[in-house]
Amino acid sequence: MLSRSFAVASIAAALAALHPVAAAQESTPDTDPTIVTSSGSVSIAGRVVAYEARTGTLTINDDDGEPLAHVFHIAYSRTSNAAEDRPITFVFNGGPGSSSIWLHMGLFGPYRVDYADDFGNPGAPPYDTVPNELSLLDKTDLVFIDPVSTGYSRPVEGVEKSEFHGVEEDLDSIAEFIRLYLGEHERWGSPIFLAGESYGTFRAAGLAAELWNDHHIATRGVVLVSAVLDMLTIRYLDGHDLPYPLILPTYVATAHFHDALPPRNQDRPLRDVLRDAERFATTDYALALMQGARLSEDQEADIARRLGEFTGLDPEFILDSNLRVPLSAFAKELLRERGLTVGRLDSRFTGQDRDDAGDSYEYDPSYGAIRGVYTAAFNRYVREDLGYKTDADYRVLTGEVRPWSYGTGSGLGITNLGERLRSAMHQQPYMNVFVASGYYDAATPYFAADYTVDHLQLRPELRDNVRVRYYEAGHMMYVHRPDLEKLRGDLAAFYDETLRDRRGR
């Protein structure tokens, strides 16, 4: 529960107009909580969906009614076949420090970034948007939230940004935003969904519990895109071996994609090779890491040889790495002889460093492929189409949130919110969870997400409430056109199935 109560600031009226907006109101996020209203339509699955868009800030205040922060958001509400009990999905990305631009302009929203090809390459600027015929707006209304210090969201002058920069602080403020939004827009009768990506899945897991425990708000569904609920599954810490077997299948998929495996594995279907890699990762490889210095030289050499067959890396390099190859080293080493590095967010993408002699890549080529196109396309869209004009900098992904507080509870801080999700699901047995994982995501590896789901300790009768789907792309699997189509279909089915039976599963 927040230490301060929050209230909605008054919202100035704005003219509605056909999409694109005919008239817009000037707004400065640091001082002015103006909402700009516009209207539009998009064809989804062969049907025209008309909607109202509301763009601007919701102001949160302290107990004395003094403003604390303006939280920027963009909300889309269907106007054709609208109903009071229509689902509403609150959407956010991660970082921490990321705005909601990625899920907004890549997957859920009525307009999306226009790529140069189906692979997800941006091409040369200028960049623009196109109508998103694969939007989820036909299934649910959408509210895209930028946490404080991201996007156009800012603390007001005199309020420390640290009041919002931490696991618990973030959960408190976003949960309060949701509560206020439901009241302001009379949406208490709507089934509520949460959708997050990356750290946003960490946030979503915590919010499912926060909304229930502190505000008594039930959540019907949770969408986790590129999930990380347990930070220790992806953190390379001294003496901590868990991330190595969990990222191994991603290394295998990456090497397979780039034709870098020995013929024995390269010539087999990816899923078959991954199945063997997953088995090796959780048996012989994990056992070898657990033995540490007790592992004999012959055993160590055998594990290095087998790792080489699965990853395409030289066994001598693996031995020199003590059987533990972190992502930074793998990304540089795999295609070193070709003068290429592979991406972190999406290892299908490759880049080139100044030289080939380093032990880590200079930059993530997959992030380089998306940052410019999303930034330009969004800034053009929010001004020209939604009519929200400001001179403020839209912080796509910012370091302003650092340091981010993970708390001190266990000595390692709050690293695992999977338990909160489990608790929320046990208390709300109608809650369904959808997990989307990319085979080429080296930031939040798919096998790490599988491990977390398998260790939630859900009661047997609730395990089917979790649906896990896999995609042949990376962290933002929706940049890949075939997987955008697949993900849209999987999510549409998830919403339909989740809402079909009011009694829950």
Steps between C-alpha positions, in 0.01 A plus 500: 500500500632846414603717790315787335148499360455588137229694319430584138563856393235680301515427127442768242251418226632445149333479162447157346579470132536234235839327477739666444423778750372822350575714805740447785572665834844606612619312807815497711530176701689661789220744582184440298275194544304565182335207323465514122213298357485372144320229309592252232441157358703201393415182310575190708431148380287639220282719725518874559558590864419862588666641810558807714858582599582700814858626524649685795579484868323394815625692803560322827494704821603463861271500805477879495405511134842616388611354165772235504526393137332509163468148355481503122278242333322434173162325523294349221133418555291329237195704403336249265325221692626655822381357829553589865636153572745506210848376604766760572872425483764711674823474301859589589853409405799447722860610535447613769514834328303418186191674372211297361599579141599143404177310573300804389662550160606140442205283599189623683421846363288597197809633322841334489851572380557442129803274447692465177444125481340203678824421686469823700773709339418871530643618170610860452317797653257674493279265704124488529210289623241291322154382610539189713263237367637269770417729794321358805256791511222276369536287814573757770527870573860603557681734740873547439676627815838672519638461856636813665820632334426312174318628194346836594436396864678719753502574871395858566761751606612443855407131512788253505492256210624228734148488644406307184822315415492157659313172493250587771482871414426415138233245588333747736483781248385289205237321710373837619491627142286200403264554793458866416452430130225246568311755708558797271373310196234287674664171408444307823277260307772406250709181514854620569808373320865591556756479220872551546822434316843423651523678838138581428424132565673534839272801556189314379561208736531739792199705391274196490567463873515873579164574341338210686663542840505880529205609288285184482501524119476168320707423191352275235807448283873573492704515177875452543709575190865393536454422865737535792336443838815380678798728442742235618425295188668764282762660727862396462629517858822353640433150628149495353463242221126498424504737197747284303283190443193721454652707219660198329198419278502863379866462404405184311215673315728792413777279362245297306353816345845619386608158364773481762437151642682179411310312224363245749281768656485759223323262264223416748177700561548772760240367740665155504840649581349721770331204662835325534667820622233554765548145626879544512466838672290362785694176547869451419587868455323618815652213699848585373464863604380395844810289551731795447863408577397140574454443125785295356701619201353225281146593605571866439637428153195287417259776606698757297488275194124455528446869559699564184273268303195690627631857471754499217767636735850353515527259798831663591325836529236337720768344720676836529163638615469233772196356317320829568464725195311823577290663233747782433771246413270275296370793295857594404646151456235313298558679168841651574657343190234672287567835667146507646333519840150380585226693677386482860134591458478302177793279406383474138648847450874548449735794534862597444741634760806715440714186519457127551741458790284603794339273757159669481287676240500881480123537461185295460422495127140396564436806718674712238249369245192615695587807706499755218195374313284481813611839631436686175177319417354558847591869517342555162191298592432660840526850354342466157244224554411534868552876511706507820761772453781574742865602495584250775727208421315169473729268695485171312752320724667707768761469771313761706354220712840396632572394762197272503420363844448125525463521876710325761278221627714195422838667463456475123194722506172415329608277216205263454139609455390157379379419850272804498352386171445151640329641807275721288405204280420280799277771643343575160468159330329658198821692415673383183858570396648511150878474453656591163865401453740547210759234421752772405450716809830505689386772743223295661562148366196284433636208704546729801132594472409131476707429811319772694155381393593142592608619846198712590363207702149557369239253615448231231149619418633849414793404280288508186424866575849577369549484124854519360562566131830521308606713204791490257619852574639690797400719793263704282385202300235719338762675281503176300187507283420124513528504879296820530221316322544191717512702822188693404316172441622351827401808699159524337436138600627573852256786548211298359574195713563702817170689469286209383421349841412748777553226757868475409687187411 
